Tab-separated table of C-alpha atoms in Angstrom:
chain	number	residue	atom	x	y	z
C	796	MET	CA	73.221	180.706	-168.692
C	797	LEU	CA	75.808	177.970	-168.342
C	798	PRO	CA	78.577	179.081	-165.992
C	799	THR	CA	81.819	180.062	-167.717
C	800	PRO	CA	84.769	177.866	-166.681
C	801	LYS	CA	87.392	179.375	-164.357
C	802	LYS	CA	90.155	176.736	-164.450
C	803	PHE	CA	91.876	174.481	-166.929
C	804	PHE	CA	94.562	171.912	-167.331
C	805	ILE	CA	96.275	170.239	-170.280
C	806	THR	CA	96.779	166.556	-170.808
C	807	ALA	CA	97.548	163.891	-173.397
C	808	GLY	CA	97.618	160.112	-173.560
C	809	SER	CA	97.889	157.164	-175.932
C	810	ALA	CA	96.712	153.579	-175.653
C	811	GLU	CA	95.773	150.380	-177.421
C	812	GLY	CA	92.282	148.859	-177.244
C	813	LYS	CA	90.418	145.835	-178.579
C	814	ASN	CA	88.285	148.150	-180.740
C	815	HIS	CA	88.121	151.831	-181.695
C	816	LEU	CA	85.987	153.052	-178.770
C	817	ASN	CA	87.963	151.116	-176.144
C	818	ALA	CA	91.203	152.478	-177.611
C	819	PHE	CA	89.713	155.980	-177.218
C	820	ASP	CA	88.533	155.162	-173.673
C	821	ASN	CA	91.934	153.749	-172.734
C	822	ALA	CA	93.676	156.847	-174.099
C	823	LEU	CA	91.324	158.992	-171.960
C	824	MET	CA	92.345	156.877	-168.952
C	825	GLU	CA	96.047	157.405	-169.778
C	826	ALA	CA	95.323	161.136	-169.930
C	827	LYS	CA	93.572	160.866	-166.524
C	828	ILE	CA	90.224	162.077	-167.863
C	829	GLY	CA	88.605	158.695	-168.516
C	830	ASN	CA	86.057	158.867	-165.713
C	831	LEU	CA	84.522	162.192	-166.760
C	832	ASN	CA	81.693	163.154	-169.082
C	833	LEU	CA	83.601	165.232	-171.594
C	834	MET	CA	81.462	167.766	-173.486
C	835	ARG	CA	83.410	168.866	-176.528
C	836	VAL	CA	83.795	172.609	-177.058
C	837	SER	CA	85.378	174.787	-179.719
C	838	SER	CA	87.707	176.303	-178.159
C	839	ILE	CA	88.366	179.440	-176.183
C	840	LEU	CA	90.149	179.931	-172.854
C	841	PRO	CA	87.839	182.261	-170.915
C	842	PRO	CA	89.425	185.492	-169.612
C	843	GLY	CA	91.094	185.123	-166.207
C	844	VAL	CA	91.090	181.334	-166.277
C	845	GLU	CA	93.535	179.704	-163.849
C	846	TYR	CA	95.954	176.873	-164.735
C	847	CYS	CA	95.441	173.996	-162.267
C	848	PRO	CA	97.567	171.015	-163.313
C	849	GLN	CA	96.692	168.825	-160.307
C	850	MET	CA	92.943	169.353	-160.382
C	851	GLU	CA	90.759	166.444	-159.197
C	852	ILE	CA	87.296	166.349	-160.772
C	853	PRO	CA	84.632	163.970	-159.401
C	854	PRO	CA	83.769	161.005	-161.681
C	855	GLY	CA	80.763	161.555	-163.963
C	856	SER	CA	81.097	165.363	-163.929
C	857	LEU	CA	80.154	167.268	-167.082
C	858	VAL	CA	83.460	168.777	-168.194
C	859	PRO	CA	83.655	171.205	-171.137
C	860	THR	CA	86.755	170.049	-172.989
C	861	ALA	CA	88.588	170.929	-176.176
C	862	TYR	CA	90.254	167.846	-177.574
C	863	GLY	CA	91.758	166.235	-180.620
C	864	TYR	CA	92.406	162.562	-181.246
C	865	ILE	CA	93.223	159.988	-183.870
C	866	ILE	CA	92.470	156.276	-183.920
C	867	SER	CA	94.379	153.919	-186.209
C	868	ASP	CA	94.154	150.204	-186.878
C	869	VAL	CA	97.231	150.111	-189.095
C	870	PRO	CA	99.908	148.167	-187.167
C	871	GLY	CA	103.233	150.004	-187.047
C	872	GLU	CA	101.760	153.384	-187.893
C	873	MET	CA	102.942	156.342	-185.816
C	874	ILE	CA	100.082	158.563	-184.644
C	875	SER	CA	100.098	161.644	-182.493
C	876	ALA	CA	97.876	164.261	-180.943
C	877	ALA	CA	98.684	167.643	-179.492
C	878	VAL	CA	96.785	170.489	-177.970
C	879	GLY	CA	97.909	174.005	-177.203
C	880	ALA	CA	96.486	176.822	-175.145
C	881	GLY	CA	97.570	180.210	-176.416
C	882	PHE	CA	97.427	183.103	-173.953
C	883	SER	CA	96.937	186.784	-174.483
C	884	LYS	CA	98.230	189.356	-171.994
C	885	ASP	CA	94.914	190.482	-170.584
C	886	THR	CA	91.913	188.752	-172.096
C	887	PHE	CA	90.770	185.372	-173.384
C	888	GLY	CA	92.997	182.782	-175.035
C	889	VAL	CA	92.562	180.295	-177.858
C	890	ILE	CA	92.902	176.504	-177.853
C	891	MET	CA	94.012	174.533	-180.894
C	892	GLU	CA	93.996	170.763	-181.366
C	893	PHE	CA	95.911	168.622	-183.834
C	894	SER	CA	96.062	164.936	-184.604
C	895	GLY	CA	97.735	163.089	-187.418
C	896	ARG	CA	99.850	160.228	-188.729
C	897	CYS	CA	103.142	161.691	-187.585
C	898	GLY	CA	105.366	162.086	-184.559
C	899	LYS	CA	104.718	164.482	-181.711
C	900	ASP	CA	107.389	166.949	-182.786
C	901	GLN	CA	105.440	167.575	-185.952
C	902	ALA	CA	102.180	167.772	-183.988
C	903	GLU	CA	103.622	170.402	-181.659
C	904	LYS	CA	104.986	172.374	-184.597
C	905	ALA	CA	101.507	172.338	-186.134
C	906	ILE	CA	99.918	173.580	-182.905
C	907	LYS	CA	102.362	176.469	-182.675
C	908	SER	CA	101.624	177.576	-186.213
C	909	MET	CA	97.844	177.163	-185.703
C	910	LEU	CA	97.907	179.324	-182.593
C	911	GLU	CA	99.915	181.982	-184.406
C	912	GLU	CA	97.279	182.093	-187.151
C	913	ALA	CA	94.421	182.157	-184.616
C	914	PHE	CA	95.944	185.133	-182.814
C	915	ALA	CA	96.781	186.927	-186.065
C	916	THR	CA	93.153	186.494	-187.221
C	917	ARG	CA	92.000	188.167	-184.005
C	918	GLY	CA	94.602	190.934	-184.135
C	919	MET	CA	95.846	189.779	-180.743
C	920	GLU	CA	99.375	189.227	-179.441
C	921	LEU	CA	100.268	185.641	-178.549
C	922	ALA	CA	101.866	186.080	-175.116
C	923	GLY	CA	102.561	182.422	-174.346
C	924	ILE	CA	101.686	178.807	-175.073
C	925	LYS	CA	101.093	175.731	-172.920
C	926	MET	CA	101.143	172.455	-174.807
C	927	ALA	CA	100.642	168.737	-174.292
C	928	SER	CA	101.307	166.069	-176.871
C	929	THR	CA	101.575	162.327	-177.253
C	930	GLU	CA	102.747	159.892	-179.907
C	931	HIS	CA	102.021	156.224	-180.255
C	932	GLN	CA	103.128	153.429	-182.544
C	933	VAL	CA	100.069	151.306	-183.275
C	934	GLU	CA	100.218	147.621	-182.343
C	935	THR	CA	96.673	146.562	-183.256
C	936	ILE	CA	94.257	149.439	-182.624
C	937	GLY	CA	95.682	152.585	-181.083
C	938	CYS	CA	94.481	156.029	-180.102
C	939	ALA	CA	96.402	159.237	-179.412
C	940	LEU	CA	94.499	162.007	-177.662
C	941	ALA	CA	95.249	165.467	-176.288
C	942	ALA	CA	92.811	167.624	-174.341
C	943	VAL	CA	92.241	170.878	-172.492
C	944	PRO	CA	89.552	170.262	-169.837
C	945	LEU	CA	87.878	173.418	-168.508
C	946	TRP	CA	86.547	173.480	-164.970
C	947	TYR	CA	85.362	175.603	-162.023
R	959	MET	CA	69.411	170.577	-164.691
R	960	LEU	CA	71.087	172.706	-167.311
R	961	PRO	CA	69.052	175.865	-167.933
R	962	THR	CA	67.034	175.838	-171.160
R	963	PRO	CA	68.072	178.626	-173.550
R	964	LYS	CA	65.726	181.623	-173.944
R	965	LYS	CA	67.238	183.439	-176.942
R	966	PHE	CA	68.789	182.642	-180.283
R	967	PHE	CA	70.281	184.171	-183.367
R	968	ILE	CA	71.306	182.869	-186.772
R	969	THR	CA	74.595	183.401	-188.518
R	970	ALA	CA	76.852	182.125	-191.285
R	971	GLY	CA	80.386	182.769	-192.490
R	972	SER	CA	83.086	181.475	-194.827
R	973	ALA	CA	86.854	181.811	-194.756
R	974	GLU	CA	90.199	180.469	-195.874
R	975	GLY	CA	92.825	179.168	-193.457
R	976	LYS	CA	96.319	177.692	-193.557
R	977	ASN	CA	94.911	174.342	-192.371
R	978	HIS	CA	91.519	172.751	-191.703
R	979	LEU	CA	91.082	173.900	-188.094
R	980	ASN	CA	92.172	177.474	-188.790
R	981	ALA	CA	89.800	177.609	-191.769
R	982	PHE	CA	87.028	176.508	-189.379
R	983	ASP	CA	88.158	179.054	-186.770
R	984	ASN	CA	88.306	181.827	-189.347
R	985	ALA	CA	84.805	180.956	-190.587
R	986	LEU	CA	83.586	181.147	-186.968
R	987	MET	CA	85.185	184.616	-186.747
R	988	GLU	CA	83.424	185.681	-189.968
R	989	ALA	CA	80.164	184.470	-188.422
R	990	LYS	CA	80.982	186.502	-185.263
R	991	ILE	CA	81.018	183.446	-182.999
R	992	GLY	CA	84.748	182.741	-183.026
R	993	ASN	CA	85.437	183.788	-179.438
R	994	LEU	CA	82.864	181.489	-177.840
R	995	ASN	CA	82.967	177.923	-176.583
R	996	LEU	CA	80.386	176.366	-178.869
R	997	MET	CA	78.767	173.206	-177.473
R	998	ARG	CA	77.101	171.412	-180.359
R	999	VAL	CA	73.451	170.421	-179.867
R	1000	SER	CA	70.898	168.564	-181.943
R	1001	SER	CA	68.656	170.742	-182.512
R	1002	ILE	CA	65.454	172.136	-181.090
R	1003	LEU	CA	64.346	175.738	-180.569
R	1004	PRO	CA	62.934	175.751	-177.026
R	1005	PRO	CA	59.337	177.012	-176.671
R	1006	GLY	CA	59.063	180.790	-176.251
R	1007	VAL	CA	62.615	181.465	-177.354
R	1008	GLU	CA	63.283	185.066	-178.451
R	1009	TYR	CA	65.109	186.090	-181.639
R	1010	CYS	CA	67.972	188.472	-180.723
R	1011	PRO	CA	70.050	189.247	-183.816
R	1012	GLN	CA	72.370	191.761	-182.124
R	1013	MET	CA	73.163	189.708	-179.061
R	1014	GLU	CA	76.621	190.161	-177.500
R	1015	ILE	CA	77.931	187.124	-175.639
R	1016	PRO	CA	81.070	187.402	-173.461
R	1017	PRO	CA	84.165	185.619	-174.843
R	1018	GLY	CA	84.706	182.079	-173.555
R	1019	SER	CA	81.026	181.545	-172.700
R	1020	LEU	CA	79.604	178.038	-173.118
R	1021	VAL	CA	77.067	178.461	-175.908
R	1022	PRO	CA	74.762	175.613	-176.974
R	1023	THR	CA	74.789	175.843	-180.760
R	1024	ALA	CA	73.364	173.912	-183.684
R	1025	TYR	CA	75.714	174.171	-186.627
R	1026	GLY	CA	76.739	172.683	-189.924
R	1027	TYR	CA	79.968	173.194	-191.810
R	1028	ILE	CA	82.125	171.904	-194.606
R	1029	ILE	CA	85.873	172.199	-195.088
R	1030	SER	CA	87.451	171.692	-198.509
R	1031	ASP	CA	91.012	171.733	-199.747
R	1032	VAL	CA	90.083	171.438	-203.407
R	1033	PRO	CA	90.958	174.782	-205.032
R	1034	GLY	CA	88.095	176.198	-207.093
R	1035	GLU	CA	85.424	174.089	-205.429
R	1036	MET	CA	82.224	175.874	-204.403
R	1037	ILE	CA	81.118	174.989	-200.877
R	1038	SER	CA	78.187	176.218	-198.860
R	1039	ALA	CA	76.478	175.891	-195.504
R	1040	ALA	CA	73.008	176.853	-194.407
R	1041	VAL	CA	70.979	176.627	-191.271
R	1042	GLY	CA	67.272	177.143	-190.746
R	1043	ALA	CA	65.102	177.611	-187.706
R	1044	GLY	CA	61.555	176.429	-188.299
R	1045	PHE	CA	58.866	177.852	-186.030
R	1046	SER	CA	55.591	176.441	-184.873
R	1047	LYS	CA	52.704	178.701	-183.833
R	1048	ASP	CA	52.766	177.998	-180.124
R	1049	THR	CA	55.436	175.548	-179.053
R	1050	PHE	CA	59.027	174.545	-179.803
R	1051	GLY	CA	60.700	174.779	-183.201
R	1052	VAL	CA	63.233	172.671	-185.079
R	1053	ILE	CA	66.672	173.597	-186.417
R	1054	MET	CA	68.170	171.980	-189.507
R	1055	GLU	CA	71.714	172.312	-190.819
R	1056	PHE	CA	73.084	171.603	-194.274
R	1057	SER	CA	76.507	171.751	-195.864
R	1058	GLY	CA	77.699	170.603	-199.241
R	1059	ARG	CA	79.677	171.111	-202.412
R	1060	CYS	CA	77.157	173.452	-204.009
R	1061	GLY	CA	75.983	177.050	-204.008
R	1062	LYS	CA	73.931	178.638	-201.281
R	1063	ASP	CA	70.695	178.604	-203.279
R	1064	GLN	CA	70.821	174.828	-203.255
R	1065	ALA	CA	71.748	174.814	-199.569
R	1066	GLU	CA	68.742	176.985	-198.706
R	1067	LYS	CA	66.453	174.811	-200.791
R	1068	ALA	CA	67.713	171.766	-198.905
R	1069	ILE	CA	67.056	173.443	-195.546
R	1070	LYS	CA	63.486	174.296	-196.528
R	1071	SER	CA	62.761	170.735	-197.535
R	1072	MET	CA	64.445	169.350	-194.384
R	1073	LEU	CA	62.350	171.573	-192.143
R	1074	GLU	CA	59.171	170.528	-193.969
R	1075	GLU	CA	60.021	166.880	-193.336
R	1076	ALA	CA	60.919	167.571	-189.672
R	1077	PHE	CA	57.579	169.249	-189.064
R	1078	ALA	CA	55.637	166.594	-190.978
R	1079	THR	CA	57.304	163.876	-188.848
R	1080	ARG	CA	56.101	165.673	-185.725
R	1081	GLY	CA	52.605	166.337	-187.071
R	1082	MET	CA	53.233	170.047	-186.552
R	1083	GLU	CA	52.511	173.021	-188.787
R	1084	LEU	CA	55.559	174.932	-190.047
R	1085	ALA	CA	54.561	178.549	-189.331
R	1086	GLY	CA	57.747	180.255	-190.509
R	1087	ILE	CA	61.446	179.913	-191.227
R	1088	LYS	CA	64.522	182.003	-190.458
R	1089	MET	CA	67.586	181.082	-192.440
R	1090	ALA	CA	71.253	181.991	-192.844
R	1091	SER	CA	73.555	180.679	-195.516
R	1092	THR	CA	76.991	181.222	-196.995
R	1093	GLU	CA	78.897	180.045	-200.047
R	1094	HIS	CA	82.606	180.098	-200.719
R	1095	GLN	CA	84.875	179.267	-203.617
R	1096	VAL	CA	87.908	177.532	-202.187
R	1097	GLU	CA	91.318	179.107	-202.844
R	1098	THR	CA	93.534	176.764	-200.826
R	1099	ILE	CA	91.664	175.517	-197.744
R	1100	GLY	CA	88.200	176.920	-197.159
R	1101	CYS	CA	85.360	176.481	-194.698
R	1102	ALA	CA	81.682	177.399	-194.947
R	1103	LEU	CA	79.726	177.371	-191.693
R	1104	ALA	CA	76.200	178.239	-190.573
R	1105	ALA	CA	74.989	178.241	-186.975
R	1106	VAL	CA	72.113	178.869	-184.597
R	1107	PRO	CA	73.593	179.857	-181.213
R	1108	LEU	CA	71.193	179.522	-178.264
R	1109	TRP	CA	71.548	181.812	-175.278
R	1110	TYR	CA	69.920	183.280	-172.157
F	1307	MET	CA	80.173	173.983	-162.371
F	1308	LEU	CA	77.641	172.199	-164.504
F	1309	PRO	CA	75.371	170.048	-162.345
F	1310	THR	CA	76.135	166.326	-162.493
F	1311	PRO	CA	73.185	164.269	-163.819
F	1312	LYS	CA	71.188	162.186	-161.322
F	1313	LYS	CA	68.996	160.073	-163.618
F	1314	PHE	CA	69.229	158.203	-166.882
F	1315	PHE	CA	67.323	156.051	-169.303
F	1316	ILE	CA	68.252	153.956	-172.325
F	1317	THR	CA	66.649	154.047	-175.724
F	1318	ALA	CA	67.093	153.116	-179.373
F	1319	GLY	CA	65.294	153.739	-182.648
F	1320	SER	CA	65.609	153.404	-186.408
F	1321	ALA	CA	63.989	155.276	-189.264
F	1322	GLU	CA	64.120	156.281	-192.893
F	1323	GLY	CA	64.389	159.903	-194.047
F	1324	LYS	CA	64.569	161.867	-197.287
F	1325	ASN	CA	68.180	162.815	-196.477
F	1326	HIS	CA	70.828	161.987	-193.881
F	1327	LEU	CA	69.868	164.568	-191.248
F	1328	ASN	CA	66.143	163.829	-191.498
F	1329	ALA	CA	66.875	160.101	-191.168
F	1330	PHE	CA	68.830	160.935	-187.991
F	1331	ASP	CA	66.023	163.200	-186.760
F	1332	ASN	CA	63.403	160.554	-187.480
F	1333	ALA	CA	65.440	157.929	-185.627
F	1334	LEU	CA	65.634	160.319	-182.643
F	1335	MET	CA	61.832	160.628	-182.816
F	1336	GLU	CA	61.476	156.828	-182.854
F	1337	ALA	CA	63.719	156.726	-179.790
F	1338	LYS	CA	61.490	159.394	-178.152
F	1339	ILE	CA	64.317	161.909	-177.822
F	1340	GLY	CA	63.693	163.906	-180.999
F	1341	ASN	CA	62.436	167.064	-179.306
F	1342	LEU	CA	65.457	167.556	-177.050
F	1343	ASN	CA	68.746	169.364	-177.451
F	1344	LEU	CA	71.140	166.460	-177.090
F	1345	MET	CA	74.644	167.423	-175.951
F	1346	ARG	CA	76.936	164.522	-176.690
F	1347	VAL	CA	79.104	163.280	-173.815
F	1348	SER	CA	81.774	160.630	-173.440
F	1349	SER	CA	80.472	158.592	-171.358
F	1350	ILE	CA	80.270	157.901	-167.650
F	1351	LEU	CA	77.262	157.080	-165.470
F	1352	PRO	CA	77.694	159.338	-162.439
F	1353	PRO	CA	77.735	157.588	-159.027
F	1354	GLY	CA	74.294	157.076	-157.525
F	1355	VAL	CA	72.438	157.784	-160.753
F	1356	GLU	CA	68.836	156.497	-160.847
F	1357	TYR	CA	67.298	154.527	-163.722
F	1358	CYS	CA	64.058	156.275	-164.824
F	1359	PRO	CA	62.671	154.570	-167.916
F	1360	GLN	CA	59.477	156.671	-168.143
F	1361	MET	CA	61.094	160.058	-167.700
F	1362	GLU	CA	59.469	163.019	-169.459
F	1363	ILE	CA	61.842	165.836	-170.355
F	1364	PRO	CA	60.480	169.197	-171.573
F	1365	PRO	CA	61.110	169.935	-175.292
F	1366	GLY	CA	64.208	171.992	-176.027
F	1367	SER	CA	65.986	170.955	-172.808
F	1368	LEU	CA	69.772	170.582	-172.883
F	1369	VAL	CA	70.280	166.865	-172.263
F	1370	PRO	CA	73.759	165.369	-171.819
F	1371	THR	CA	73.576	162.154	-173.817
F	1372	ALA	CA	75.923	159.357	-174.816
F	1373	TYR	CA	74.904	158.004	-178.189
F	1374	GLY	CA	75.986	156.036	-181.216
F	1375	TYR	CA	74.414	155.978	-184.656
F	1376	ILE	CA	74.921	154.963	-188.242
F	1377	ILE	CA	73.358	156.390	-191.391
F	1378	SER	CA	73.340	154.411	-194.638
F	1379	ASP	CA	72.078	155.155	-198.124
F	1380	VAL	CA	72.739	151.659	-199.429
F	1381	PRO	CA	69.314	150.077	-200.056
F	1382	GLY	CA	68.990	146.629	-198.504
F	1383	GLU	CA	71.868	147.094	-196.078
F	1384	MET	CA	71.292	145.993	-192.479
F	1385	ILE	CA	72.453	148.589	-189.951
F	1386	SER	CA	72.287	148.570	-186.195
F	1387	ALA	CA	73.133	150.592	-183.125
F	1388	ALA	CA	73.413	149.577	-179.505
F	1389	VAL	CA	74.288	151.241	-176.264
F	1390	GLY	CA	75.054	149.713	-172.905
F	1391	ALA	CA	75.332	151.087	-169.400
F	1392	GLY	CA	77.669	149.031	-167.236
F	1393	PHE	CA	77.222	149.307	-163.474
F	1394	SER	CA	79.660	148.901	-160.651
F	1395	LYS	CA	78.526	147.883	-157.168
F	1396	ASP	CA	79.114	151.181	-155.419
F	1397	THR	CA	80.492	153.898	-157.646
F	1398	PHE	CA	80.202	155.266	-161.173
F	1399	GLY	CA	79.448	153.215	-164.273
F	1400	VAL	CA	80.577	153.319	-167.889
F	1401	ILE	CA	78.547	153.736	-171.086
F	1402	MET	CA	79.585	152.211	-174.399
F	1403	GLU	CA	78.074	152.830	-177.833
F	1404	PHE	CA	78.313	150.754	-180.978
F	1405	SER	CA	77.008	151.119	-184.509
F	1406	GLY	CA	77.727	149.109	-187.621
F	1407	ARG	CA	76.614	147.311	-190.745
F	1408	CYS	CA	75.309	144.245	-188.947
F	1409	GLY	CA	72.337	142.954	-186.997
F	1410	LYS	CA	71.511	143.909	-183.441
F	1411	ASP	CA	72.686	140.597	-181.968
F	1412	GLN	CA	76.182	141.425	-183.123
F	1413	ALA	CA	75.841	145.006	-181.860
F	1414	GLU	CA	74.804	143.783	-178.401
F	1415	LYS	CA	77.663	141.298	-178.342
F	1416	ALA	CA	80.075	144.127	-179.167
F	1417	ILE	CA	78.677	146.287	-176.349
F	1418	LYS	CA	79.100	143.502	-173.815
F	1419	SER	CA	82.721	142.985	-174.786
F	1420	MET	CA	83.392	146.748	-174.815
F	1421	LEU	CA	82.003	147.147	-171.304
F	1422	GLU	CA	84.089	144.222	-170.079
F	1423	GLU	CA	87.214	145.895	-171.439
F	1424	ALA	CA	86.217	149.290	-169.981
F	1425	PHE	CA	85.777	147.781	-166.514
F	1426	ALA	CA	88.957	145.718	-166.772
F	1427	THR	CA	90.906	148.880	-167.705
F	1428	ARG	CA	89.599	150.551	-164.551
F	1429	GLY	CA	90.207	147.516	-162.309
F	1430	MET	CA	86.490	147.566	-161.482
F	1431	GLU	CA	83.978	144.723	-161.282
F	1432	LEU	CA	81.151	144.834	-163.839
F	1433	ALA	CA	78.096	144.221	-161.630
F	1434	GLY	CA	75.410	144.496	-164.336
F	1435	ILE	CA	74.478	145.838	-167.758
F	1436	LYS	CA	71.441	147.609	-169.182
F	1437	MET	CA	71.266	147.657	-172.950
F	1438	ALA	CA	69.170	149.010	-175.816
F	1439	SER	CA	69.641	148.165	-179.464
F	1440	THR	CA	67.971	148.538	-182.821
F	1441	GLU	CA	68.458	147.161	-186.311
F	1442	HIS	CA	67.142	148.461	-189.595
F	1443	GLN	CA	67.189	147.324	-193.192
F	1444	VAL	CA	67.737	150.398	-195.335
F	1445	GLU	CA	65.100	151.248	-197.945
F	1446	THR	CA	66.505	154.529	-199.270
F	1447	ILE	CA	68.273	156.421	-196.476
F	1448	GLY	CA	68.140	154.895	-193.009
F	1449	CYS	CA	69.509	155.629	-189.559
F	1450	ALA	CA	69.909	153.393	-186.507
F	1451	LEU	CA	70.579	155.138	-183.215
F	1452	ALA	CA	70.965	154.138	-179.564
F	1453	ALA	CA	71.335	156.556	-176.663
F	1454	VAL	CA	71.708	156.984	-172.926
F	1455	PRO	CA	70.227	160.377	-171.971
F	1456	LEU	CA	71.336	161.716	-168.576
F	1457	TRP	CA	69.014	163.962	-166.599
F	1458	TYR	CA	68.145	165.493	-163.219
């Protein structure tokens, strides 16, 4: 089997780019995960996972990551992305991502409500939340991205 | 290399949610794969893979999964998702996913025809099909999802 | 952790299909990666990775892959996809994907400019590029796809 991740951190970043993919790449760089091979997952914090905010991961590593992002080419538009890790007391947690044409306050509010629903669905108590968010006013082509990389 | 999966099962589920991602999450819960880290793959059944319908996978595991889904916020709309695993006699198989604004009969018919084309393209004989499907009439925000998780 | 890939190749292919997913599947077959379980990554060439154009990978393998594609059901439309691996002198590289309603010359031009921006962002010198591209005039439903599979 694929080994279950043991660590995580939370990050967010926004950037401009000359095109959609470079804007995404530049936002990854702002979030300090631009030199990794992100493999998108949906989106559970494994039981016993450890929060490691200063983790260094070698470039090119395959990194299971839950993320949300938005790219806009509408100058002046406000975009944002947020991600939240919701913890239980003694078992796994849940990760929720949000992105939209709004500010980061609204994005964070959405994440909180999404995590509450995710825990209610599972009949679990939401013991705590860690969140990262970013907002960005588009100049030409902008991207806002928030991510929870999982690691070992 | 990443280890090639040895087992699979097939599942489907539909649900409502307060927003798009929670509807997706709730549909995953209905399909009994909501507490996993699904890693989306396109979409081959490895040779010799074993069908294990009652498999229990620990929460937070990284699970290679072929899946299709649709989310709708049009009240009253009928949505469906289906997935089919097509088997050959003696080698690998092919997985096809479908989702659309229709009932599950139509979704299953689409899957059958997609698998026939996939096997014809490969010059292989389609020896059998396993399928799962779901349909859902949207109340507020609904999701229909069908998946083939691969495991070890 | 998941093992970091050590090899790569570059490929592209176009095809028609009776529906969107079969067009995608047929394009994968044209690109000789149709019998693999592609796991999409964003999109770094690990340091020291070796270029292996004739690599054979067993069917059903989990293959981390950076790819771009476009599917069109507009008869007569020209679609294309391109992918480029940009190398540094002594460390990791960057992969960029492009797809659009244009010919492959334009797709390759886009890739070159995207890689230049990606290296500029990182303050790295772009020492060389390997590229694959494809273009396709849609008959009924067509797909153009370009990919960089990473392997071991």
